[in-house]
Tab-separated table of C-alpha atoms in Angstrom:
chain	number	residue	atom	x	y	z
A	1	UNK	CA	0.000	0.000	0.000
A	2	UNK	CA	1.465	3.323	-1.096
A	3	UNK	CA	1.728	5.862	1.720
A	4	UNK	CA	0.226	9.225	0.819
A	5	UNK	CA	0.172	12.802	2.033
A	6	UNK	CA	-3.466	13.671	2.684
A	7	UNK	CA	-4.916	17.112	3.386
A	8	UNK	CA	-8.255	16.933	5.199
A	9	UNK	CA	-10.357	19.953	6.137
A	10	UNK	CA	-12.274	19.871	9.400
A	11	UNK	CA	-10.547	17.105	11.370
A	12	UNK	CA	-11.687	18.137	14.845
A	13	UNK	CA	-14.812	15.987	14.853
A	14	UNK	CA	-17.257	13.930	12.824
A	15	UNK	CA	-16.329	12.236	9.585
A	16	UNK	CA	-13.201	14.345	9.143
A	17	UNK	CA	-11.840	13.119	12.451
A	18	UNK	CA	-12.652	9.514	11.527
A	19	UNK	CA	-10.962	9.888	8.124
A	20	UNK	CA	-7.841	11.342	9.728
A	21	UNK	CA	-7.544	8.669	12.410
A	22	UNK	CA	-7.935	5.825	9.921
A	23	UNK	CA	-5.420	7.371	7.517
A	24	UNK	CA	-2.867	7.768	10.312
A	25	UNK	CA	-3.531	4.203	11.441
A	26	UNK	CA	-2.653	3.034	7.928
A	27	UNK	CA	0.576	5.031	7.935
A	28	UNK	CA	-0.395	8.011	5.796
A	29	UNK	CA	0.762	11.533	6.604
A	30	UNK	CA	-2.289	13.666	7.421
A	31	UNK	CA	-2.419	17.440	7.387
A	32	UNK	CA	-5.650	18.486	9.062
A	33	UNK	CA	-7.247	21.905	9.236
A	34	UNK	CA	-8.537	23.054	12.620
A	35	UNK	CA	-9.893	26.351	13.869
A	36	UNK	CA	-8.188	26.799	17.241
A	37	UNK	CA	-5.043	25.905	19.154
A	38	UNK	CA	-6.696	23.327	21.423
A	39	UNK	CA	-7.968	21.380	18.418
A	40	UNK	CA	-4.511	21.664	16.867
A	41	UNK	CA	-2.893	20.166	19.953
A	42	UNK	CA	-5.489	17.395	20.175
A	43	UNK	CA	-4.874	16.486	16.554
A	44	UNK	CA	-1.099	16.557	16.886
A	45	UNK	CA	-1.371	14.249	19.897
A	46	UNK	CA	-2.860	11.527	17.695
A	47	UNK	CA	0.571	10.857	16.206
A	48	UNK	CA	3.452	13.303	16.370
A	49	UNK	CA	5.048	11.732	13.260
A	50	UNK	CA	1.999	11.614	10.993
A	51	UNK	CA	-0.545	14.202	12.232
A	52	UNK	CA	0.122	17.816	11.253
A	53	UNK	CA	-2.488	20.407	12.218
A	54	UNK	CA	-2.853	23.729	10.430
A	55	UNK	CA	-4.994	26.610	11.606
A	56	UNK	CA	-7.496	27.590	8.925
A	57	UNK	CA	-11.062	28.798	8.623
A	58	UNK	CA	-12.117	27.822	5.108
A	59	UNK	CA	-14.410	30.856	5.024
A	60	UNK	CA	-11.255	32.959	4.948
A	61	UNK	CA	-10.761	32.619	1.206
A	62	UNK	CA	-7.769	34.973	1.034
A	63	UNK	CA	-5.866	32.915	3.607
A	64	UNK	CA	-6.301	29.553	1.883
A	65	UNK	CA	-3.618	29.988	-0.849
A	66	UNK	CA	-1.048	31.057	1.757
A	67	UNK	CA	-1.791	28.077	3.984
A	68	UNK	CA	-1.613	25.625	1.079
A	69	UNK	CA	1.652	27.165	-0.125
A	70	UNK	CA	3.130	26.667	3.348
A	71	UNK	CA	1.937	23.056	3.373
A	72	UNK	CA	3.564	22.390	0.004
A	73	UNK	CA	6.808	24.052	1.083
A	74	UNK	CA	6.874	21.936	4.234
A	75	UNK	CA	5.624	18.576	2.992
A	76	UNK	CA	6.507	18.651	-0.703
A	77	UNK	CA	3.229	17.525	-2.219
A	78	UNK	CA	-0.400	16.741	-1.532
A	79	UNK	CA	-1.554	13.426	-2.933
A	80	UNK	CA	-5.135	13.548	-1.689
A	81	UNK	CA	-7.365	16.492	-0.771
A	82	UNK	CA	-10.462	15.603	1.251
A	83	UNK	CA	-12.818	18.565	1.491
A	84	UNK	CA	-14.779	17.546	4.556
A	85	UNK	CA	-15.411	20.824	6.403
A	86	UNK	CA	-19.033	21.894	6.246
A	87	UNK	CA	-22.210	22.042	8.260
A	88	UNK	CA	-25.931	21.422	8.016
A	89	UNK	CA	-28.705	23.983	7.902
A	90	UNK	CA	-32.287	23.264	8.869
A	91	UNK	CA	-35.137	25.631	8.162
A	92	UNK	CA	-38.146	26.285	5.987
A	93	UNK	CA	-36.986	28.377	3.032
A	94	UNK	CA	-39.549	31.138	3.582
A	95	UNK	CA	-38.507	31.442	7.218
A	96	UNK	CA	-34.742	31.246	6.740
A	97	UNK	CA	-32.844	34.552	6.362
A	98	UNK	CA	-30.996	34.976	3.073
A	99	UNK	CA	-27.761	35.523	4.996
A	100	UNK	CA	-28.003	31.943	6.239
A	101	UNK	CA	-28.017	30.747	2.615
A	102	UNK	CA	-24.964	32.893	1.873
A	103	UNK	CA	-23.187	31.489	4.948
A	104	UNK	CA	-24.097	27.942	3.924
A	105	UNK	CA	-22.654	28.376	0.442
A	106	UNK	CA	-19.562	30.160	1.767
A	107	UNK	CA	-18.612	27.092	3.795
A	108	UNK	CA	-20.073	24.195	1.823
A	109	UNK	CA	-19.270	25.455	-1.679
A	110	UNK	CA	-17.004	28.497	-1.968
A	111	UNK	CA	-14.563	27.357	0.724
A	112	UNK	CA	-14.309	23.968	-0.955
A	113	UNK	CA	-13.654	25.521	-4.357
A	114	UNK	CA	-11.032	27.827	-2.848
A	115	UNK	CA	-9.253	24.797	-1.396
A	116	UNK	CA	-9.347	23.006	-4.747
A	117	UNK	CA	-8.015	26.042	-6.615
A	118	UNK	CA	-5.116	26.310	-4.167
A	119	UNK	CA	-4.151	22.627	-4.338
A	120	UNK	CA	-4.850	21.894	-8.002
A	121	UNK	CA	-1.799	23.600	-9.586
A	122	UNK	CA	0.620	21.305	-7.728
A	123	UNK	CA	-1.434	18.216	-8.555
A	124	UNK	CA	-1.550	19.237	-12.208
A	125	UNK	CA	2.221	19.842	-12.241
A	126	UNK	CA	2.809	16.406	-10.703
A	127	UNK	CA	0.217	14.794	-12.997
A	128	UNK	CA	-1.172	13.041	-9.954
A	129	UNK	CA	-3.857	13.617	-7.363
A	130	UNK	CA	-7.225	12.694	-5.920
A	131	UNK	CA	-9.789	15.236	-4.768
A	132	UNK	CA	-12.607	13.934	-2.575
A	133	UNK	CA	-15.456	16.330	-1.876
A	134	UNK	CA	-17.789	15.286	0.908
A	135	UNK	CA	-21.300	16.055	-0.262
A	136	UNK	CA	-24.364	14.155	0.966
A	137	UNK	CA	-27.245	12.047	-0.230
A	138	UNK	CA	-28.849	15.506	0.039
A	139	UNK	CA	-26.811	16.426	-3.029
A	140	UNK	CA	-29.230	14.324	-5.072
A	141	UNK	CA	-32.337	13.666	-2.998
A	142	UNK	CA	-34.211	16.374	-1.147
A	143	UNK	CA	-36.281	16.622	2.008
A	144	UNK	CA	-38.410	19.486	3.326
A	145	UNK	CA	-36.677	21.753	5.791
A	146	UNK	CA	-33.133	21.501	4.420
A	147	UNK	CA	-33.430	23.411	1.146
A	148	UNK	CA	-30.363	25.601	1.804
A	149	UNK	CA	-28.266	22.566	2.683
A	150	UNK	CA	-29.436	20.548	-0.307
A	151	UNK	CA	-28.810	23.530	-2.560
A	152	UNK	CA	-25.200	23.750	-1.401
A	153	UNK	CA	-24.607	20.030	-1.858
A	154	UNK	CA	-26.309	19.965	-5.288
A	155	UNK	CA	-23.951	22.774	-6.303
A	156	UNK	CA	-20.895	20.919	-5.045
A	157	UNK	CA	-21.975	17.746	-6.845
A	158	UNK	CA	-22.200	19.613	-10.159
A	159	UNK	CA	-18.913	21.428	-9.678
A	160	UNK	CA	-17.141	18.197	-8.743
A	161	UNK	CA	-18.438	16.200	-11.684
A	162	UNK	CA	-17.519	18.908	-14.174
A	163	UNK	CA	-14.096	19.385	-12.571
A	164	UNK	CA	-13.408	15.672	-12.888
A	165	UNK	CA	-13.845	15.916	-16.656
A	166	UNK	CA	-11.489	18.911	-16.809
A	167	UNK	CA	-8.598	17.253	-14.957
A	168	UNK	CA	-8.861	13.577	-15.909
A	169	UNK	CA	-6.093	13.885	-18.534
A	170	UNK	CA	-3.720	15.037	-15.770
A	171	UNK	CA	-4.221	11.778	-13.838
A	172	UNK	CA	-6.247	13.671	-11.246
A	173	UNK	CA	-9.393	11.970	-9.986
A	174	UNK	CA	-12.390	13.714	-8.435
A	175	UNK	CA	-14.833	11.803	-6.238
A	176	UNK	CA	-17.917	13.044	-4.474
A	177	UNK	CA	-18.505	11.169	-1.245
A	178	UNK	CA	-22.222	11.228	-0.465
A	179	UNK	CA	-23.058	9.877	2.991
A	180	UNK	CA	-26.488	9.097	4.315
A	181	UNK	CA	-27.166	9.526	8.029
A	182	UNK	CA	-23.997	8.983	10.074
A	183	UNK	CA	-23.493	9.098	13.810
A	184	UNK	CA	-21.844	12.515	13.992
A	185	UNK	CA	-22.813	15.945	15.346
A	186	UNK	CA	-24.261	16.976	11.956
A	187	UNK	CA	-27.821	17.059	13.285
A	188	UNK	CA	-26.733	18.207	16.741
A	189	UNK	CA	-24.410	21.008	17.770
A	190	UNK	CA	-23.006	21.380	14.238
A	191	UNK	CA	-26.339	22.239	12.667
A	192	UNK	CA	-27.604	25.774	12.173
A	193	UNK	CA	-31.362	25.959	12.740
A	194	UNK	CA	-33.509	28.885	11.627
A	195	UNK	CA	-36.144	30.176	14.014
A	196	UNK	CA	-39.734	29.073	13.451
A	197	UNK	CA	-41.967	32.084	12.785
A	198	UNK	CA	-44.733	31.080	10.336
A	199	UNK	CA	-47.479	28.960	11.841
A	200	UNK	CA	-48.637	27.653	8.467
A	201	UNK	CA	-45.547	25.437	8.371
A	202	UNK	CA	-46.016	23.933	11.846
A	203	UNK	CA	-47.634	20.752	10.586
A	204	UNK	CA	-44.798	19.882	8.237
A	205	UNK	CA	-41.778	21.299	10.048
A	206	UNK	CA	-42.317	20.672	13.754
A	207	UNK	CA	-42.350	16.848	13.464
A	208	UNK	CA	-39.289	16.930	11.182
A	209	UNK	CA	-37.285	19.045	13.616
A	210	UNK	CA	-38.337	16.957	16.602
A	211	UNK	CA	-37.499	13.664	14.887
A	212	UNK	CA	-34.099	14.895	13.680
A	213	UNK	CA	-33.129	16.150	17.134
A	214	UNK	CA	-34.150	12.842	18.736
A	215	UNK	CA	-32.228	10.808	16.152
A	216	UNK	CA	-29.012	12.780	16.594
A	217	UNK	CA	-26.444	10.383	18.017
A	218	UNK	CA	-28.415	7.326	16.941
A	219	UNK	CA	-27.982	7.473	13.163
A	220	UNK	CA	-27.277	4.152	11.424
A	221	UNK	CA	-24.003	5.100	9.712
A	222	UNK	CA	-20.684	4.249	11.363
A	223	UNK	CA	-17.992	6.950	10.791
A	224	UNK	CA	-15.191	4.410	11.216
A	225	UNK	CA	-16.606	2.282	8.401
A	226	UNK	CA	-16.961	5.394	6.243
A	227	UNK	CA	-13.269	6.023	6.875
A	228	UNK	CA	-12.443	2.468	5.786
A	229	UNK	CA	-14.319	3.099	2.536
A	230	UNK	CA	-12.357	6.297	1.907
A	231	UNK	CA	-9.049	4.545	2.532
A	232	UNK	CA	-10.063	1.921	-0.007
A	233	UNK	CA	-10.872	4.385	-2.782
A	234	UNK	CA	-7.681	6.433	-2.359
A	235	UNK	CA	-5.737	3.266	-3.159
A	236	UNK	CA	-7.907	2.424	-6.170
A	237	UNK	CA	-6.480	3.092	-9.613
A	238	UNK	CA	-9.854	4.185	-11.002
A	239	UNK	CA	-11.883	5.573	-8.093
A	240	UNK	CA	-15.589	6.290	-8.492
A	241	UNK	CA	-16.930	9.629	-9.617
A	242	UNK	CA	-19.532	9.350	-6.888
A	243	UNK	CA	-19.743	7.054	-3.883
A	244	UNK	CA	-22.848	6.818	-1.737
A	245	UNK	CA	-22.377	5.603	1.823
A	246	UNK	CA	-25.081	3.806	3.781
A	247	UNK	CA	-28.185	1.734	3.155
A	248	UNK	CA	-30.392	4.806	3.558
A	249	UNK	CA	-28.493	6.760	0.900
A	250	UNK	CA	-28.823	3.903	-1.592
A	251	UNK	CA	-32.537	3.476	-0.819
A	252	UNK	CA	-33.423	7.155	-1.191
A	253	UNK	CA	-31.267	7.642	-4.292
A	254	UNK	CA	-32.709	4.597	-6.079
A	255	UNK	CA	-36.241	5.700	-5.178
A	256	UNK	CA	-35.569	9.099	-6.729
A	257	UNK	CA	-33.999	7.581	-9.844
A	258	UNK	CA	-37.099	5.426	-10.371
A	259	UNK	CA	-39.375	8.420	-9.800
A	260	UNK	CA	-37.372	10.505	-12.279
A	261	UNK	CA	-37.535	7.787	-14.919
A	262	UNK	CA	-41.303	7.537	-14.505
A	263	UNK	CA	-41.814	11.289	-14.729
A	264	UNK	CA	-39.525	11.631	-17.762
A	265	UNK	CA	-41.484	8.901	-19.522
A	266	UNK	CA	-44.824	10.489	-18.613
A	267	UNK	CA	-43.861	13.863	-20.071
A	268	UNK	CA	-41.609	12.628	-22.895
A	269	UNK	CA	-43.962	13.684	-25.686
A	270	UNK	CA	-44.158	17.242	-24.375
A	271	UNK	CA	-40.374	17.326	-23.863
A	272	UNK	CA	-39.796	16.329	-27.489
A	273	UNK	CA	-42.306	18.845	-28.834
A	274	UNK	CA	-39.995	21.844	-28.313
A	275	UNK	CA	-37.520	21.355	-31.198
A	276	UNK	CA	-37.577	23.470	-34.330
A	277	UNK	CA	-39.288	21.793	-37.286
A	278	UNK	CA	-37.315	22.760	-40.365
A	279	UNK	CA	-39.411	23.740	-43.380
A	280	UNK	CA	-39.387	21.254	-46.190
A	281	UNK	CA	-38.812	18.283	-43.877
């Protein structure tokens, strides 16, 4: 197994922490972004030879190129970039302030793209690299009450897939990692929740919020097994463009695919009616 240098954003908790621990366990060098000195020390304590914390808030777009340059000067190269940092937003669209959508995209989309743009030149020069963007099953399926979150993950899915086609000739792979429900703080302290203010939405939103809060900490997905899956794909010669994680993700995605096929078929005649009909044909 080839040992790699892996840059992971958001290693203090959740999936990012699980990815980092598993990578270190397998002997890879891990550079992990954290947001404060305590988290930096905790990460360094995992393994003083393989765990290298760097202070970075990925919302600070101007700082990202400087941090990546320092990483490259210190460690020589980055073989794998795992864009894990992000958070969930819960709220009815009509109730949720626009600023919360901007904040969601700043972290879940623009910060990720800024990281990619900083790392990509060295990968392109080396003609080698693997970029893994952590999206969500919510990057393909949707549920009421998380429209801002789904919007950010849909955007990242599209950006990632297009990017993969741009860089494939440089031996750079791009994978979107789309987890279902995993036992992390995503639905707990890490989630931003908009205030409820419109009574008309009580019937749909109140049960959703209550159920999600109760399920936090009891989700079916195991972060350690997600980390094992990531370690497997970084050693694969032809990694997937998209990898769903969890039975729930596969169930919901397949249900949507079937629904889409049925709807496309139902409206196919109308869809095909919009082409120009050339005269004389």
